Amino acid sequence: MKALKLYGKRDLRFEDASEPRIENENDVIIKVKATGICGSDISRYAKLGPYVQGMIWGHEFSGEVVEVGPSVSHVKAGDRVVGCPALYCGKCESCKKGILSQCESLHVIGALQPGSFAEYVKLPGENVLFIPDEISYDSAALIEPSSVVVHGLYRTSLQPGDSVAVMGCGTIGLLAVQWAKIFGASEIFAIDIDDQKLNIAKEMGADFTINPLEKSAYDQIMELTNGKGVDIAVESAGSPVTSAQVFSLAKKRGQVVFMGIPYGDVLVERFYFEKIVRNELTVLGSWNAISSPFPGKEWKTTIDCMRTGKINAEALITHRITLEEGPKMFEKILEKKEFIGKVLFYPEIRL
């Protein structure tokens, strides 16, 4: 089969790879129909490099079951499925407590074992979830990032009527806007320096859009909230700058939840840091998209909301391409010469 393998920073290759085989009784082999580029993939491609040189990359995907091990009964060949890419040990203290996102050995496919940027991928049966016909393969490829957002919002005390600010309108931020609306937020503020992303955020349900290039996000939020700030501030940009600025958006005794990963030192100016102390903020981290019982209610909730149309994932997709075009696409993303939202690969299609 063909696959994308990461050998080093900015060294992604379209190559032949061995097809996965059933080795354990709970194995499921899936033909990948659609697989997406995650924001973390961009940082690993540009800055960090692979965990294992030459590893098949990718972890957000949907597909069709082609073969199952003898102990798998909940899905069968021909079923439309989505794969939860997270793998946990089940033995460490966190796993025994049911806090699976904090597993000491937690990793996702594409890191230490082959991922979804390939024609076929293999997962344990419990990682494979059936998807109804109402959800397209394209939308299903975004179930994982959507579950990441739900996991983060479950960490907060978000209630109907609360106000929410989302800083950063990439895939995670745009999904956060939609989920905030589903959770019952009365006012949603979308913040980004890209007006195209802000326009999409407006379509997704944002009540106000804020471009900090015009005036600081803090000043605009204060004007729009009569100097109070918001109940919940979501950091989804993954920038060292916004990771500091986000503290200024929450009201007194408000909450700040981090869903973005800055991959760089965060230097917090006194003005922003004092907001944590003086406003007695609750600062929350959020990691991955799983909980107990595995893979967690984040996944079931996302599937239900996509099935009923409450979550519009396809509106986030801007590019649909072949795996062979992958190396060029990653370079295009780094060049930032054109607007690129969610990118999906179709491994079964060739140039």
Short mmCIF file of C-alpha atoms in Angstrom, two decimals:
data_model
loop_
_atom_site.label_atom_id
_atom_site.label_comp_id
_atom_site.label_asym_id
_atom_site.label_seq_id
_atom_site.Cartn_x
_atom_site.Cartn_y
_atom_site.Cartn_z
CA MET A 1 0.00 0.00 0.00
CA LYS A 2 0.98 3.68 -0.24
CA ALA A 3 1.51 5.87 2.81
CA LEU A 4 3.02 9.12 4.06
CA LYS A 5 6.05 8.55 6.29
CA LEU A 6 7.77 11.20 8.41
CA TYR A 7 11.56 10.86 8.48
CA GLY A 8 12.54 14.19 10.00
CA LYS A 9 11.62 17.85 10.21
CA ARG A 10 10.14 18.86 6.84
CA ASP A 11 10.96 15.40 5.51
CA LEU A 12 7.67 13.70 4.62
CA ARG A 13 7.71 11.01 1.93
CA PHE A 14 5.03 9.26 -0.13
CA GLU A 15 6.20 5.66 -0.19
CA ASP A 16 5.26 2.00 -0.25
CA ALA A 17 4.43 0.41 3.10
CA SER A 18 3.42 -3.03 4.34
CA GLU A 19 -0.30 -3.54 4.79
CA PRO A 20 -1.39 -4.24 8.37
CA ARG A 21 -2.30 -7.83 9.29
CA ILE A 22 -4.49 -9.36 11.99
CA GLU A 23 -2.10 -10.37 14.76
CA ASN A 24 -4.27 -10.17 17.88
CA GLU A 25 -7.79 -11.46 18.40
CA ASN A 26 -9.11 -7.91 18.95
CA ASP A 27 -7.48 -6.31 15.90
CA VAL A 28 -9.53 -4.40 13.34
CA ILE A 29 -8.16 -3.45 9.93
CA ILE A 30 -9.76 -0.41 8.31
CA LYS A 31 -9.60 0.94 4.78
CA VAL A 32 -9.03 4.66 5.26
CA LYS A 33 -11.60 6.78 3.43
CA ALA A 34 -10.65 10.23 4.73
CA THR A 35 -7.88 11.39 7.04
CA GLY A 36 -7.11 14.92 8.20
CA ILE A 37 -4.09 17.04 9.06
CA CYS A 38 -4.10 17.97 12.76
CA GLY A 39 -2.62 21.20 14.06
CA SER A 40 -0.16 19.12 16.08
CA ASP A 41 1.00 17.53 12.83
CA ILE A 42 2.08 20.95 11.57
CA SER A 43 4.25 21.55 14.63
CA ARG A 44 5.77 18.08 14.45
CA TYR A 45 6.49 18.50 10.73
CA ALA A 46 8.06 21.94 11.12
CA LYS A 47 9.66 21.85 14.57
CA LEU A 48 9.78 18.50 16.33
CA GLY A 49 10.25 15.70 13.83
CA PRO A 50 8.98 12.11 14.28
CA TYR A 51 8.96 9.95 17.36
CA VAL A 52 10.18 7.10 15.16
CA GLN A 53 11.99 7.84 11.90
CA GLY A 54 10.00 6.73 8.88
CA MET A 55 6.76 6.15 10.82
CA ILE A 56 3.47 6.20 8.92
CA TRP A 57 1.87 9.41 10.12
CA GLY A 58 -1.66 10.67 10.86
CA HIS A 59 -4.37 10.00 13.45
CA GLU A 60 -7.66 11.70 12.47
CA PHE A 61 -9.61 9.43 10.14
CA SER A 62 -12.71 7.53 9.10
CA GLY A 63 -13.02 4.42 7.01
CA GLU A 64 -14.53 1.03 6.24
CA VAL A 65 -13.80 -2.18 8.13
CA VAL A 66 -12.15 -4.82 5.94
CA GLU A 67 -11.19 -7.48 8.50
CA VAL A 68 -11.64 -8.17 12.22
CA GLY A 69 -10.03 -10.47 14.76
CA PRO A 70 -12.04 -13.40 16.24
CA SER A 71 -12.98 -11.57 19.45
CA VAL A 72 -14.44 -8.50 17.69
CA SER A 73 -18.24 -8.58 17.43
CA HIS A 74 -19.45 -4.96 17.53
CA VAL A 75 -18.25 -4.17 13.99
CA LYS A 76 -17.80 -6.31 10.89
CA ALA A 77 -16.36 -6.07 7.40
CA GLY A 78 -18.16 -3.40 5.39
CA ASP A 79 -19.14 -1.25 8.38
CA ARG A 80 -18.55 2.50 8.25
CA VAL A 81 -16.42 3.47 11.25
CA VAL A 82 -14.31 6.09 12.93
CA GLY A 83 -11.15 5.25 14.85
CA CYS A 84 -10.16 6.69 18.20
CA PRO A 85 -6.37 6.98 17.77
CA ALA A 86 -5.47 7.06 21.47
CA LEU A 87 -3.77 4.06 23.05
CA TYR A 88 -3.56 3.71 26.83
CA CYS A 89 -1.84 1.13 29.04
CA GLY A 90 -4.68 0.28 31.45
CA LYS A 91 -2.14 -0.46 34.18
CA CYS A 92 -0.81 2.84 35.53
CA GLU A 93 -2.32 4.72 38.47
CA SER A 94 -4.27 7.14 36.25
CA CYS A 95 -5.74 4.32 34.18
CA LYS A 96 -6.76 2.42 37.31
CA LYS A 97 -8.55 5.57 38.49
CA GLY A 98 -10.33 5.84 35.14
CA ILE A 99 -8.49 9.04 34.18
CA LEU A 100 -7.40 7.66 30.83
CA SER A 101 -6.30 10.98 29.36
CA GLN A 102 -3.55 11.02 31.98
CA CYS A 103 -2.18 7.56 31.20
CA GLU A 104 1.58 7.50 31.76
CA SER A 105 2.07 5.72 28.43
CA LEU A 106 -0.61 7.52 26.43
CA HIS A 107 0.13 7.95 22.74
CA VAL A 108 -1.72 8.02 19.44
CA ILE A 109 -1.25 6.10 16.22
CA GLY A 110 1.21 7.77 13.91
CA ALA A 111 3.65 8.24 16.78
CA LEU A 112 4.98 4.86 17.88
CA GLN A 113 2.93 2.67 15.55
CA PRO A 114 1.55 3.16 12.04
CA GLY A 115 -1.08 5.86 11.59
CA SER A 116 -3.84 6.79 9.17
CA PHE A 117 -1.95 8.57 6.38
CA ALA A 118 -2.15 5.26 4.52
CA GLU A 119 -4.54 3.09 2.56
CA TYR A 120 -5.11 0.84 5.58
CA VAL A 121 -4.72 1.19 9.34
CA LYS A 122 -5.05 -1.18 12.28
CA LEU A 123 -6.55 -0.50 15.72
CA PRO A 124 -7.78 -2.49 18.73
CA GLY A 125 -11.50 -3.23 18.51
CA GLU A 126 -12.43 -0.97 21.42
CA ASN A 127 -10.97 1.99 19.48
CA VAL A 128 -13.34 1.45 16.56
CA LEU A 129 -16.80 3.04 16.61
CA PHE A 130 -19.66 2.51 14.18
CA ILE A 131 -20.90 5.66 12.41
CA PRO A 132 -24.43 6.05 11.02
CA ASP A 133 -25.17 6.80 7.37
CA GLU A 134 -26.15 10.39 8.24
CA ILE A 135 -22.45 11.18 8.90
CA SER A 136 -20.24 11.41 5.81
CA TYR A 137 -16.72 10.03 5.83
CA ASP A 138 -15.45 13.60 5.56
CA SER A 139 -17.33 14.70 8.68
CA ALA A 140 -16.37 11.52 10.52
CA ALA A 141 -12.70 12.33 9.98
CA LEU A 142 -13.29 15.32 12.30
CA ILE A 143 -14.90 13.33 15.11
CA GLU A 144 -11.54 13.10 16.89
CA PRO A 145 -10.80 16.86 16.98
CA SER A 146 -14.43 17.48 17.92
CA SER A 147 -14.03 15.06 20.82
CA VAL A 148 -10.91 16.96 21.88
CA VAL A 149 -13.05 20.10 22.20
CA VAL A 150 -15.82 18.37 24.13
CA HIS A 151 -13.24 16.87 26.49
CA GLY A 152 -11.95 20.37 27.21
CA LEU A 153 -15.37 21.89 27.76
CA TYR A 154 -16.31 19.03 30.10
CA ARG A 155 -13.36 20.20 32.22
CA THR A 156 -15.12 23.54 32.74
CA SER A 157 -18.35 24.38 34.53
CA LEU A 158 -19.93 25.86 31.38
CA GLN A 159 -23.66 26.35 31.94
CA PRO A 160 -26.50 27.57 29.71
CA GLY A 161 -26.44 31.37 29.72
CA ASP A 162 -22.68 31.66 30.20
CA SER A 163 -20.49 33.75 27.90
CA VAL A 164 -17.54 32.17 26.08
CA ALA A 165 -14.53 33.62 24.30
CA VAL A 166 -12.64 31.39 21.86
CA MET A 167 -9.13 32.60 21.09
CA GLY A 168 -7.96 31.09 17.81
CA CYS A 169 -10.31 29.96 15.04
CA GLY A 170 -8.55 27.01 13.50
CA THR A 171 -10.27 23.63 13.50
CA ILE A 172 -10.35 23.34 17.29
CA GLY A 173 -11.54 26.92 17.76
CA LEU A 174 -14.30 26.66 15.16
CA LEU A 175 -15.51 23.43 16.72
CA ALA A 176 -15.36 25.13 20.14
CA VAL A 177 -17.66 27.86 18.84
CA GLN A 178 -20.19 25.25 17.78
CA TRP A 179 -19.92 23.27 20.99
CA ALA A 180 -20.27 26.39 23.12
CA LYS A 181 -23.58 27.03 21.35
CA ILE A 182 -24.69 23.43 22.00
CA PHE A 183 -23.73 23.77 25.67
CA GLY A 184 -26.05 26.77 25.85
CA ALA A 185 -23.68 29.73 25.83
CA SER A 186 -25.61 32.98 25.51
CA GLU A 187 -22.76 34.99 23.96
CA ILE A 188 -19.81 33.61 22.00
CA PHE A 189 -16.83 35.77 21.07
CA ALA A 190 -14.53 34.43 18.32
CA ILE A 191 -11.02 35.88 18.20
CA ASP A 192 -8.48 35.54 15.38
CA ILE A 193 -6.20 37.67 13.22
CA ASP A 194 -7.56 36.06 10.03
CA ASP A 195 -10.83 37.60 8.84
CA GLN A 196 -11.65 34.55 6.72
CA LYS A 197 -11.58 32.38 9.83
CA LEU A 198 -13.71 34.93 11.65
CA ASN A 199 -16.28 34.82 8.86
CA ILE A 200 -16.51 31.05 9.24
CA ALA A 201 -16.81 31.46 13.02
CA LYS A 202 -19.76 33.79 12.44
CA GLU A 203 -21.40 31.13 10.28
CA MET A 204 -20.73 28.56 13.01
CA GLY A 205 -22.63 30.59 15.60
CA ALA A 206 -20.28 33.22 17.01
CA ASP A 207 -22.19 36.29 18.18
CA PHE A 208 -19.18 38.60 17.98
CA THR A 209 -15.94 38.39 16.00
CA ILE A 210 -12.77 40.11 17.15
CA ASN A 211 -9.59 40.78 15.17
CA PRO A 212 -6.80 41.81 17.61
CA LEU A 213 -4.86 43.48 14.79
CA GLU A 214 -7.40 46.31 14.96
CA LYS A 215 -7.51 46.64 18.75
CA SER A 216 -6.41 44.24 21.50
CA ALA A 217 -8.71 41.33 22.23
CA TYR A 218 -8.83 42.46 25.86
CA ASP A 219 -10.00 45.98 24.98
CA GLN A 220 -12.67 44.68 22.60
CA ILE A 221 -13.95 42.05 25.03
CA MET A 222 -14.17 44.65 27.80
CA GLU A 223 -16.14 47.00 25.54
CA LEU A 224 -18.56 44.26 24.53
CA THR A 225 -19.09 42.94 28.08
CA ASN A 226 -19.29 46.29 29.91
CA GLY A 227 -15.91 45.71 31.50
CA LYS A 228 -16.74 42.31 32.97
CA GLY A 229 -15.14 39.74 30.70
CA VAL A 230 -16.47 36.25 29.92
CA ASP A 231 -17.34 33.25 32.05
CA ILE A 232 -15.18 30.84 30.04
CA ALA A 233 -12.12 31.72 27.94
CA VAL A 234 -10.86 29.02 25.57
CA GLU A 235 -7.28 29.10 24.27
CA SER A 236 -7.25 27.16 21.00
CA ALA A 237 -4.65 29.05 18.97
CA GLY A 238 -1.69 27.25 20.48
CA SER A 239 0.44 30.40 20.32
CA PRO A 240 2.85 31.55 23.07
CA VAL A 241 1.38 35.05 22.69
CA THR A 242 -2.29 34.11 22.97
CA SER A 243 -1.50 31.63 25.74
CA ALA A 244 -0.61 34.66 27.87
CA GLN A 245 -3.27 37.07 26.61
CA VAL A 246 -6.15 34.68 27.21
CA PHE A 247 -5.97 35.27 30.98
CA SER A 248 -7.26 38.81 30.47
CA LEU A 249 -10.52 37.69 28.87
CA ALA A 250 -12.14 35.88 31.79
CA LYS A 251 -14.25 37.72 34.35
CA LYS A 252 -13.62 37.62 38.09
CA ARG A 253 -13.72 33.98 39.25
CA GLY A 254 -13.98 32.95 35.61
CA GLN A 255 -12.33 29.96 33.96
CA VAL A 256 -9.63 29.60 31.34
CA VAL A 257 -9.20 26.29 29.52
CA PHE A 258 -6.21 25.51 27.34
CA MET A 259 -6.85 23.33 24.28
CA GLY A 260 -3.98 24.64 22.15
CA ILE A 261 -0.36 23.56 22.43
CA PRO A 262 2.12 26.46 21.98
CA TYR A 263 5.26 24.33 21.41
CA GLY A 264 7.33 27.21 22.73
CA ASP A 265 8.02 29.07 25.96
CA VAL A 266 5.10 31.16 27.19
CA LEU A 267 6.27 34.44 28.70
CA VAL A 268 3.42 36.06 30.61
CA GLU A 269 3.51 39.83 31.05
CA ARG A 270 2.61 41.13 34.48
CA PHE A 271 -0.68 42.58 33.21
CA TYR A 272 -1.91 39.16 32.10
CA PHE A 273 -0.48 37.16 34.99
CA GLU A 274 -2.05 39.41 37.60
CA LYS A 275 -5.45 38.57 36.14
CA ILE A 276 -5.00 35.02 37.39
CA VAL A 277 -4.29 36.19 40.92
CA ARG A 278 -6.47 39.28 41.30
CA ASN A 279 -9.48 37.76 39.54
CA GLU A 280 -9.02 34.37 41.24
CA LEU A 281 -9.25 32.57 37.93
CA THR A 282 -9.52 28.83 37.53
CA VAL A 283 -6.97 27.70 34.94
CA LEU A 284 -7.59 24.32 33.31
CA GLY A 285 -5.53 22.14 31.04
CA SER A 286 -7.13 19.70 28.64
CA TRP A 287 -5.34 16.78 27.03
CA ASN A 288 -6.53 14.40 24.34
CA ALA A 289 -10.14 13.26 23.88
CA ILE A 290 -10.68 10.16 25.97
CA SER A 291 -12.32 9.27 29.27
CA SER A 292 -13.75 6.24 31.02
CA PRO A 293 -15.45 4.07 29.91
CA PHE A 294 -13.19 4.18 26.88
CA PRO A 295 -13.20 5.96 24.51
CA GLY A 296 -15.54 8.20 26.49
CA LYS A 297 -18.75 10.16 26.25
CA GLU A 298 -16.89 12.76 24.18
CA TRP A 299 -17.06 10.36 21.23
CA LYS A 300 -20.69 9.33 21.67
CA THR A 301 -21.77 12.95 22.12
CA THR A 302 -19.90 14.04 19.00
CA ILE A 303 -21.37 11.24 16.88
CA ASP A 304 -24.88 12.08 18.12
CA CYS A 305 -24.46 15.79 17.38
CA MET A 306 -23.01 15.18 13.93
CA ARG A 307 -25.82 12.76 13.12
CA THR A 308 -28.45 15.35 14.03
CA GLY A 309 -26.66 18.19 12.25
CA LYS A 310 -25.83 20.19 15.37
CA ILE A 311 -22.13 20.01 14.49
CA ASN A 312 -21.20 21.12 10.98
CA ALA A 313 -17.78 19.64 10.31
CA GLU A 314 -17.73 19.83 6.53
CA ALA A 315 -17.85 23.63 6.60
CA LEU A 316 -14.33 23.57 8.08
CA ILE A 317 -12.84 21.56 5.21
CA THR A 318 -11.13 23.65 2.51
CA HIS A 319 -8.87 21.14 0.75
CA ARG A 320 -9.49 17.54 -0.36
CA ILE A 321 -6.43 15.90 -1.91
CA THR A 322 -4.53 12.65 -2.47
CA LEU A 323 -1.84 11.29 -0.17
CA GLU A 324 0.70 11.85 -2.93
CA GLU A 325 0.09 15.59 -2.63
CA GLY A 326 0.81 15.50 1.12
CA PRO A 327 4.44 16.71 1.19
CA LYS A 328 3.60 19.72 -1.00
CA MET A 329 0.55 20.54 1.10
CA PHE A 330 2.54 20.66 4.35
CA GLU A 331 4.95 23.11 2.72
CA LYS A 332 2.04 25.21 1.48
CA ILE A 333 0.67 25.38 5.01
CA LEU A 334 4.01 26.67 6.29
CA GLU A 335 4.27 29.24 3.49
CA LYS A 336 0.94 30.82 4.54
CA LYS A 337 0.39 32.27 1.07
CA GLU A 338 -3.20 31.09 0.83
CA PHE A 339 -6.07 30.36 3.16
CA ILE A 340 -5.99 26.72 4.21
CA GLY A 341 -8.51 25.35 6.68
CA LYS A 342 -8.99 21.66 7.33
CA VAL A 343 -7.17 19.43 4.85
CA LEU A 344 -8.37 15.90 4.12
CA PHE A 345 -6.46 13.17 2.31
CA TYR A 346 -8.22 10.43 0.35
CA PRO A 347 -5.77 7.50 0.39
CA GLU A 348 -7.71 5.36 -2.08
CA ILE A 349 -7.50 8.04 -4.78
CA ARG A 350 -4.33 8.36 -6.89
CA LEU A 351 -3.09 11.18 -9.09
#
